[in-house]
Short mmCIF file of C-alpha atoms in Angstrom, two decimals:
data_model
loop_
_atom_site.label_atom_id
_atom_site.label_comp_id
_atom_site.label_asym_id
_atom_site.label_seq_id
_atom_site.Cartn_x
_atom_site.Cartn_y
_atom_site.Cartn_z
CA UNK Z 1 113.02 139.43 84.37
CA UNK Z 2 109.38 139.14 84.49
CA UNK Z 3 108.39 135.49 84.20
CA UNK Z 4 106.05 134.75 81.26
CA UNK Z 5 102.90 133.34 82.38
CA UNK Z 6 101.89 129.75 81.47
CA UNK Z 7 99.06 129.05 78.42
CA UNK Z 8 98.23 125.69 79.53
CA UNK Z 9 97.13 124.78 83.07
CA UNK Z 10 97.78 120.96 84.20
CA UNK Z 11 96.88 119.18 87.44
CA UNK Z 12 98.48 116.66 88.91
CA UNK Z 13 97.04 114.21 91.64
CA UNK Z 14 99.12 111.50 93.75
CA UNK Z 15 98.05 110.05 96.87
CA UNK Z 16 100.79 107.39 97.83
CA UNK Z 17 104.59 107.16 97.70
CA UNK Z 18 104.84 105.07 95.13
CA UNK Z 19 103.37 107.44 92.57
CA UNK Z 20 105.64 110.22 94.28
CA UNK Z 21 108.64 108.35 93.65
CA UNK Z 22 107.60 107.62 89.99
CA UNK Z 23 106.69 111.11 89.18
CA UNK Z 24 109.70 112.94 90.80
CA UNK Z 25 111.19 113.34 87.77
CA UNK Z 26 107.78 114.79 85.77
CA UNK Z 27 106.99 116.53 88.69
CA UNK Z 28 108.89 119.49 88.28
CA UNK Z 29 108.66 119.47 84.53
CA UNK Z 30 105.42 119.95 84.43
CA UNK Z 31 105.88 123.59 86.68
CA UNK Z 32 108.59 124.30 83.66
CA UNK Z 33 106.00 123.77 80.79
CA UNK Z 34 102.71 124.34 81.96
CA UNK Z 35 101.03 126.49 85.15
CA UNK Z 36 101.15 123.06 87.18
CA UNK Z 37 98.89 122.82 90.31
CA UNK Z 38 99.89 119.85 92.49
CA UNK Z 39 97.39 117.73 94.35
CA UNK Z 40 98.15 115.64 97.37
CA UNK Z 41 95.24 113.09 98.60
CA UNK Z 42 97.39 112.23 101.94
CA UNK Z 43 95.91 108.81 100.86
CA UNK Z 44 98.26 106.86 102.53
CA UNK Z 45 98.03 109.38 106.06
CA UNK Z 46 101.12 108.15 107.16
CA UNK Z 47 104.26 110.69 107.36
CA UNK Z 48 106.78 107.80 106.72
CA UNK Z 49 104.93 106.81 103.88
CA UNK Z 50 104.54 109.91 101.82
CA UNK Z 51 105.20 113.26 103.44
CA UNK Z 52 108.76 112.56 103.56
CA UNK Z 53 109.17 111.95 100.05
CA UNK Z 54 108.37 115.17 99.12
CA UNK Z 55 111.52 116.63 101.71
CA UNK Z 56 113.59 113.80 100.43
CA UNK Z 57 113.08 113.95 96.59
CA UNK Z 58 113.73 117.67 97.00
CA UNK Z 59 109.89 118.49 95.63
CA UNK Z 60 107.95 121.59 96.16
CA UNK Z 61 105.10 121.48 98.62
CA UNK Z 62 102.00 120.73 96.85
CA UNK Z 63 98.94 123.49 96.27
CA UNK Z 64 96.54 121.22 97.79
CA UNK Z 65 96.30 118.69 101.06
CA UNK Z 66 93.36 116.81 100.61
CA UNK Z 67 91.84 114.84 103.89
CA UNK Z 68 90.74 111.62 102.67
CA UNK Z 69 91.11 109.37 105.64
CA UNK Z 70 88.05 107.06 106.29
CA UNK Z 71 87.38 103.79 108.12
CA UNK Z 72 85.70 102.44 105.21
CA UNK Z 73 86.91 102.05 101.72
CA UNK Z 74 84.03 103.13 100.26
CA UNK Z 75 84.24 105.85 102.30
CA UNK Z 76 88.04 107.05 100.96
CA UNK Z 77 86.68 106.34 97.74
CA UNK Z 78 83.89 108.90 98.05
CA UNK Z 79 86.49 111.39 100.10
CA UNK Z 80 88.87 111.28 96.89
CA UNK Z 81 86.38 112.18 94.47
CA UNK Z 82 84.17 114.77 96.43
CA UNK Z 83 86.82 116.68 97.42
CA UNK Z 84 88.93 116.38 93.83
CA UNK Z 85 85.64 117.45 92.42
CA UNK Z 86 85.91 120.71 94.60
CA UNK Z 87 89.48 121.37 93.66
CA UNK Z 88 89.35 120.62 90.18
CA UNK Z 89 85.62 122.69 89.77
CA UNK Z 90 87.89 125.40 91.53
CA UNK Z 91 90.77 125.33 88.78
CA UNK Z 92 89.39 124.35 86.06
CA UNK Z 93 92.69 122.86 84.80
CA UNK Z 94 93.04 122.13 80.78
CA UNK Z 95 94.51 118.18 81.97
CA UNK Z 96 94.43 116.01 84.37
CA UNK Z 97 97.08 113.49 85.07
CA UNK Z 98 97.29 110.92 87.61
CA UNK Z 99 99.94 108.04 87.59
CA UNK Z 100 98.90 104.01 88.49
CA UNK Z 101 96.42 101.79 90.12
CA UNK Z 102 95.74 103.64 93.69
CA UNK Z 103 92.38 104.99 95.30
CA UNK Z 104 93.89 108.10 94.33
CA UNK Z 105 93.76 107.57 90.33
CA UNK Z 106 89.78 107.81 91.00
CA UNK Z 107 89.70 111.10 90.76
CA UNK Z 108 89.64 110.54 87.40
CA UNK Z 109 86.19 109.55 87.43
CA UNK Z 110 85.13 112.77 88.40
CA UNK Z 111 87.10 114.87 85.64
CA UNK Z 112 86.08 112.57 83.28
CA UNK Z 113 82.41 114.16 84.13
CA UNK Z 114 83.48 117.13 83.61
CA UNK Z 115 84.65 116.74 80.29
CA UNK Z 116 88.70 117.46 81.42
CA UNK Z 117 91.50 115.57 79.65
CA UNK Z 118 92.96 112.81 81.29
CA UNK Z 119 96.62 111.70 81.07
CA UNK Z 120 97.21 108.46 82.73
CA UNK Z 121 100.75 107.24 83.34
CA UNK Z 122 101.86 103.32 83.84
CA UNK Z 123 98.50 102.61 81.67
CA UNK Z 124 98.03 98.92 80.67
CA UNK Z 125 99.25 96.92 83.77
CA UNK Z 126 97.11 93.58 83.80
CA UNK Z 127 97.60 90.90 86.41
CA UNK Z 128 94.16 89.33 84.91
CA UNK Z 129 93.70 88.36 89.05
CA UNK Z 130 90.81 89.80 90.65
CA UNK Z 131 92.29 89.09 94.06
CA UNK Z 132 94.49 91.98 93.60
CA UNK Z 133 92.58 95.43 94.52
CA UNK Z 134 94.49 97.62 92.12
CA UNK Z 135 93.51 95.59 88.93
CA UNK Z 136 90.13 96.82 89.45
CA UNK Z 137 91.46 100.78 89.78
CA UNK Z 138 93.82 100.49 86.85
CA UNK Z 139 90.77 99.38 84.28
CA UNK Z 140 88.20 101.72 85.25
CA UNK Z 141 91.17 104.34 85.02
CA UNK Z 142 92.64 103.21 81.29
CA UNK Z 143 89.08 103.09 80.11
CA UNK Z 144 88.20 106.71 80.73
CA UNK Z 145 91.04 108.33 79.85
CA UNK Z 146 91.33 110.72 76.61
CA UNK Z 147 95.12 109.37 76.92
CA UNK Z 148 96.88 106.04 78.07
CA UNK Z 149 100.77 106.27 78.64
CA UNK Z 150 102.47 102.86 78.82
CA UNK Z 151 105.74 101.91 80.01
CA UNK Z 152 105.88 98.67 77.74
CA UNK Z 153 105.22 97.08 74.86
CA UNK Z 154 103.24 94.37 76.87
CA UNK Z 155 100.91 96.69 78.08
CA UNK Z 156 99.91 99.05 75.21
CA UNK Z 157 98.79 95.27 73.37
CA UNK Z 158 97.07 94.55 76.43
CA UNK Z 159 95.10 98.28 75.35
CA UNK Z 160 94.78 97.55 72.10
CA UNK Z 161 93.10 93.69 72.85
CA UNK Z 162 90.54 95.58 74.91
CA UNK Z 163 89.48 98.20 72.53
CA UNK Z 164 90.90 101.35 72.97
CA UNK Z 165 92.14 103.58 70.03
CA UNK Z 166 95.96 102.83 69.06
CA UNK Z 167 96.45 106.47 68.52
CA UNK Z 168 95.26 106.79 72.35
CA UNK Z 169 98.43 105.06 73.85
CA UNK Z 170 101.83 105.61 74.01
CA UNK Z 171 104.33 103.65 74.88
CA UNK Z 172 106.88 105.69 77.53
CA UNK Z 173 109.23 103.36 79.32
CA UNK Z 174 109.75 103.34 82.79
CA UNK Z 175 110.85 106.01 84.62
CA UNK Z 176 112.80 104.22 87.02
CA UNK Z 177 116.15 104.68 85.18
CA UNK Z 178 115.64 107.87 84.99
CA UNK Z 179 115.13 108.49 88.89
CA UNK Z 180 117.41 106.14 89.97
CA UNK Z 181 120.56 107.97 87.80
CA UNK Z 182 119.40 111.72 89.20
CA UNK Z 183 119.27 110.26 92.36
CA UNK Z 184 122.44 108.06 92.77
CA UNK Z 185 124.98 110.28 94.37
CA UNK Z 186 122.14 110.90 96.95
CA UNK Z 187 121.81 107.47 97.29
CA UNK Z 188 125.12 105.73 97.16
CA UNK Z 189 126.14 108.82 100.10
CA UNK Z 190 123.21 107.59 102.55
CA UNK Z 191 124.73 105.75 105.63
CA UNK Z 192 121.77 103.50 106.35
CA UNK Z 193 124.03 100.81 106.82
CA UNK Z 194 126.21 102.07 108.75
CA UNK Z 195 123.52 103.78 111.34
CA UNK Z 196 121.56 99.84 111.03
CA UNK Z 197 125.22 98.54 111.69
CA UNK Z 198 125.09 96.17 107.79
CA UNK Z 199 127.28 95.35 105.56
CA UNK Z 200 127.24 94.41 102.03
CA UNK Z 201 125.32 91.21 100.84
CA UNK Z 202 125.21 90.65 104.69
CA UNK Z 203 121.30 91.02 104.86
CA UNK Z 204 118.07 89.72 103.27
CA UNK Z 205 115.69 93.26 102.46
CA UNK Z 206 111.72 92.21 103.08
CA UNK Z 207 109.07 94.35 102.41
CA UNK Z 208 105.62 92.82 102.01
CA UNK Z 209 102.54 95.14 102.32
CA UNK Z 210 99.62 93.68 99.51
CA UNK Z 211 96.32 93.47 100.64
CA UNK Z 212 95.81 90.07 99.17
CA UNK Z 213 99.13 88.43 100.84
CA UNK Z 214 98.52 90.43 104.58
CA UNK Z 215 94.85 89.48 105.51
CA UNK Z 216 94.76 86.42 104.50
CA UNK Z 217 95.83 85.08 108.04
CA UNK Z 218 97.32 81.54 106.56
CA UNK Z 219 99.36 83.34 104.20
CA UNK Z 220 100.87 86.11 106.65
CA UNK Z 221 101.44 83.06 108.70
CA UNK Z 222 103.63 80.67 105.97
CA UNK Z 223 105.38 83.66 105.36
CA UNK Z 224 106.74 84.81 108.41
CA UNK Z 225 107.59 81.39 109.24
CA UNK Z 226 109.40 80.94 105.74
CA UNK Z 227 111.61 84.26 106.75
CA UNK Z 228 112.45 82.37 110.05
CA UNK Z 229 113.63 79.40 108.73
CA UNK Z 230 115.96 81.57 105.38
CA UNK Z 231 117.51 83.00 108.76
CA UNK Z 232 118.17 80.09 110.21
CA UNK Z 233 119.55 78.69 106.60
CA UNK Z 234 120.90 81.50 105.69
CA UNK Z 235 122.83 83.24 109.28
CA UNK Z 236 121.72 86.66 108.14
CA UNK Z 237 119.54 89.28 109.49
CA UNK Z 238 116.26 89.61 107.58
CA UNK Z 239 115.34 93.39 107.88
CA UNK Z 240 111.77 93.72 107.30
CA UNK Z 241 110.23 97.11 106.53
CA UNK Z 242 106.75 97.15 108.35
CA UNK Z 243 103.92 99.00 106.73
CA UNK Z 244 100.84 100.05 108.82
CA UNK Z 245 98.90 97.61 107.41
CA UNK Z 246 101.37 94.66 108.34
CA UNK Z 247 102.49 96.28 111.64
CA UNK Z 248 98.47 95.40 112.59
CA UNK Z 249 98.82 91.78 111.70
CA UNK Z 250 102.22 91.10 113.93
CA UNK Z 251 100.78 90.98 116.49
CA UNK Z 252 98.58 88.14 116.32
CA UNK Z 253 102.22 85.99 114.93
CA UNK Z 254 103.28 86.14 118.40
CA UNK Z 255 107.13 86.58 118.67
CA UNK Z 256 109.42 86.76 115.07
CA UNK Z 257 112.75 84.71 114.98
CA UNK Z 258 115.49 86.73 116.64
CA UNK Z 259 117.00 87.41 112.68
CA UNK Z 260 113.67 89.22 111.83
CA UNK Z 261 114.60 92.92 112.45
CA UNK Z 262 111.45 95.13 112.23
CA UNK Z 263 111.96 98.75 111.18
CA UNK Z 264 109.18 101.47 110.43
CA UNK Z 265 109.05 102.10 106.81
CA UNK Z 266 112.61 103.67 104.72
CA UNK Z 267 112.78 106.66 102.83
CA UNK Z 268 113.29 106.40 99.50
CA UNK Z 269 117.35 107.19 99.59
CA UNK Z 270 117.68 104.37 102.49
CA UNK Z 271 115.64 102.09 100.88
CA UNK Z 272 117.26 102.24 97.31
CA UNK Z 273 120.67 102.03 99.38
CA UNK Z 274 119.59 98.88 101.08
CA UNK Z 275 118.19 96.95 97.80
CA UNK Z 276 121.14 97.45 96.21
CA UNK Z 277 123.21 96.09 98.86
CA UNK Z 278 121.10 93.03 99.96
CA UNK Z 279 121.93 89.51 99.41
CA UNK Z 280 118.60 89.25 98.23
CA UNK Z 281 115.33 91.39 98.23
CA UNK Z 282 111.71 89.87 99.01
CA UNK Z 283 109.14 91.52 97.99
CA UNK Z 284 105.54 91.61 97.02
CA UNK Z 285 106.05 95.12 95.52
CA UNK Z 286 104.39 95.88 92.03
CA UNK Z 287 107.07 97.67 91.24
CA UNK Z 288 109.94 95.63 92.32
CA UNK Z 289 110.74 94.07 88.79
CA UNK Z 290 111.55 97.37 87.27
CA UNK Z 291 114.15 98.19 90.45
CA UNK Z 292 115.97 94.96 90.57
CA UNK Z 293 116.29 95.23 86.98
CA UNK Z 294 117.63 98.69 86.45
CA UNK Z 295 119.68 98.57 89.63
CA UNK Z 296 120.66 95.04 89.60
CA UNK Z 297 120.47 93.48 92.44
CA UNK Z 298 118.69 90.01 93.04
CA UNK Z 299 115.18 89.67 94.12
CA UNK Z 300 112.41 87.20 94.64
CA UNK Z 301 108.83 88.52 94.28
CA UNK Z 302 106.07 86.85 96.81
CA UNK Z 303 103.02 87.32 94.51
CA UNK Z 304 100.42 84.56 92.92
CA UNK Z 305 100.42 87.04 89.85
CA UNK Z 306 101.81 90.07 88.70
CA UNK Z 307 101.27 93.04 85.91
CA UNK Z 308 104.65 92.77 84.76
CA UNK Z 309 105.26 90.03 82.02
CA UNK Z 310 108.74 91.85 80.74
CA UNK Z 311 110.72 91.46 83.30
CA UNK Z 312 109.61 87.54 83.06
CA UNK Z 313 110.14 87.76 79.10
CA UNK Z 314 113.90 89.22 80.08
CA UNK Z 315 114.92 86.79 82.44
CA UNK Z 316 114.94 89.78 85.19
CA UNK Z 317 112.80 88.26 87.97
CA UNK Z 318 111.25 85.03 89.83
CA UNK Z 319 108.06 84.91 91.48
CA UNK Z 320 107.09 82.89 94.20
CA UNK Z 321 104.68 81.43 96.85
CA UNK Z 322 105.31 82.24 100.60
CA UNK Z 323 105.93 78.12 101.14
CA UNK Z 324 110.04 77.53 102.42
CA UNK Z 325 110.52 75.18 99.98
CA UNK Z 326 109.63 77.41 97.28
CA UNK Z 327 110.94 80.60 98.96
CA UNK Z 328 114.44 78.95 99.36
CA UNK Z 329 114.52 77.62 96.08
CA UNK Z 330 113.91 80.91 94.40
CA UNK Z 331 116.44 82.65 96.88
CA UNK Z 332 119.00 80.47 95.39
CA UNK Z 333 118.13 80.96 91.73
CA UNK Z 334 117.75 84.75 92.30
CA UNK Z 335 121.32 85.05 93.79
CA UNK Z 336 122.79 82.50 91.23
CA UNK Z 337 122.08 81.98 87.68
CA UNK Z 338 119.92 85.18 87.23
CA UNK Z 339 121.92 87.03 89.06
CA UNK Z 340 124.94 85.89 86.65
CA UNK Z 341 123.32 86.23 83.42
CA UNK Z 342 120.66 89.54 84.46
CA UNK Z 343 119.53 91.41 81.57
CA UNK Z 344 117.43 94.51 81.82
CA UNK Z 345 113.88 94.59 79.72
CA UNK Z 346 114.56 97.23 76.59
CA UNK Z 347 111.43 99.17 78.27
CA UNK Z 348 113.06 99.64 81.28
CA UNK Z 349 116.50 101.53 80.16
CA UNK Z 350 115.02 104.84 78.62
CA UNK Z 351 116.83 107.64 80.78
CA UNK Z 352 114.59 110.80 79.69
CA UNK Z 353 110.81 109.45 80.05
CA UNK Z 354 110.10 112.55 81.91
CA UNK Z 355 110.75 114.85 79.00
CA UNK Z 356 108.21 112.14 76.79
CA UNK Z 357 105.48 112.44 78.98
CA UNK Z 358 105.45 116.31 79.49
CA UNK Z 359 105.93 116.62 75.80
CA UNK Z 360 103.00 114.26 74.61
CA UNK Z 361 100.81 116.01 77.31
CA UNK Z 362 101.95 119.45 76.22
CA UNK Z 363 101.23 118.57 72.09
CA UNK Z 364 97.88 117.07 72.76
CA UNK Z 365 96.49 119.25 75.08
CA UNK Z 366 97.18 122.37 72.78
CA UNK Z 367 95.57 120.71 70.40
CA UNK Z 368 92.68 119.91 72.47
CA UNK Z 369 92.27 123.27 74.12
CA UNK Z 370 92.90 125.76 70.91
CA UNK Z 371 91.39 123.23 68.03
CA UNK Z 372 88.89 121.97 69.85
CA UNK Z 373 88.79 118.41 68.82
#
């Protein structure tokens, strides 16, 4: 049978592997409901850090590749929108959506130009800290977009305090539920610790990548030196995943404690396998809250702020400095009390936010596109 051809045409843009991971449930919704043309900025040009995901999540190769790398941030910034410009003058699509806070999400600046609908997922984040590069993206994104998709209560208010139409935001969940159950017989089968030769709880997870903790050289410092002495505490390997941008600072730490086991960066299967499994996870991920949650395992986020007051408001995760003392302490807490009494944010348990999000972006882009409004 002859398939019927789509009414609506929707592109998609991601650039990093977090924003694969979150969409790889909406991903392949959108090629059921609409004629979907996937755009890949290759922001992160690394094939451990995005490529992969694609294989891995079982995702279809995207239409586009875009060639964004630059020496200059300014100068991936410019390489994001020219050539999104090019690709979206090319389609013409009736929406636009982008998911997050990345270089990528830009591109929205351009379609806002030319006068295409924007859907942007994870709207309303605020840290309210300056220090952090993504709180700059994530406002200039919310505030040009036709349509703001939340995951929490928290951060549609946040919306709403700075002006934008209620009728503009909607409040989604997370997704990560949703991933996390399609994907857990993938998961729970991967033999990551068996290849890295772990066993359960016998292991602290680290993965610490933010611009604002890695080149700031006395912060790097405290907190490679705070991982030396947990594994010295603690007697367990520390398994650190090593993004590009921290694989170029090791080398002026001189040598790691003996414990500190560097690996190139996980796939998503492996990594999800290891969290859950850790003694403890460290992390300066923006997304960590909403994994240790759902999955429930206990973690300690190394951040001076964060964008995620829920998981605070649910008793769900502690944040910390990079100091020992502090590090240690909220190790202990993490893997104790918390641990013992974990509850998971209400925002964070809604198993079918894919089918939300293609259906608000469906209704209100019909509307748009045959009523003109």
């Amino acid at each position: 049978m002859k398939q019927q051809k789509k009414s609506l045409t929707i592109m998609s843009i991601v650039g990093t592997r977090p924003e694969i991971i979150r969409l790889s449930r909406v991903l392949p919704k959108l090629d059921e409901y609409f004629h979907h043309i996937m755009v890949y900025t290759r922001q992160s040009y690394d094939y451990e850090l995005s490529d992969i995901f694609f294989e891995e999540l079982e995702l279809r190769r995207p239409d586009y590749f875009l060639d964004v790398k630059s020496d200059s941030l300014g100068g991936q910034i410019a390489r994001i929108i020219e050539q999104s410009e090019a690709v979206l003058k090319k389609e013409m699509p009736d929406a636009l959506l982008v998911l997050g806070d990345t270089n990528s999400c830009l591109s929205a600046v351009i379609a806002k130009r030319m006068h295409i609908p924007i859907f942007h997922m994870e709207a309303g984040n605020r840290s309210f800290d300056w220090d952090v590069p993504e709180e700059v993206n994530r406002r200039i994104v919310d505030h040009i977009s036709d349509f703001n998709l939340c995951y929490t209560e928290h951060a549609r208010r946040y919306l709403i305090r700075e002006g934008l139409h209620p009728k503009t935001i909607f409040v989604t969940g997370s997704p990560y539920a949703e991933i996390l159950a399609y994907y857990n017989s993938a998961i729970s089968g991967n033999t990551v610790l068996t290849d890295l030769n772990l066993i359960p709880g016998g292991y602290f997870l680290v993965s610490v990548h933010r611009e604002e903790n890695i080149e700031k050289p006395d912060r790097i410092r405290e907190l490679f030196a705070s991982l030396g002495s947990l594994a010295d505490a603690y007697k367990k390997p520390v398994l650190l995943s090593v993004h590009p941008r921290t694989q170029k600072k090791l080398a002026s730490l001189g040598s790691l404690h003996p414990l500190i086991h560097c690996h190139k960066p996980f796939g998503f299967l492996e990594f999800a396998r290891l969290e859950k499994n850790a003694f403890c996870v460290i992390s300066d991920s923006g997304t960590i809250q909403e994994e240790s949650a759902i999955a429930g395992f206990p973690a300690v986020q190394v951040r001076v702020s964060t964008e995620r007051p829920e998981a605070f408001d649910a008793g769900s995760i502690i944040v910390t400095g990079f100091h020992k003392d502090a590090l240690n302490d909220a190790i202990k807490m993490a893997t104790g009390e918390f641990q013992e009494h974990r509850v998971i944010p209400a925002d964070y348990r809604d198993v079918n936010v894919s089918e939300k999000v293609v259906k608000i972006i469906l209704g209100h882009t019909a509307i748009r596109k045959y009523h003109k409004l």
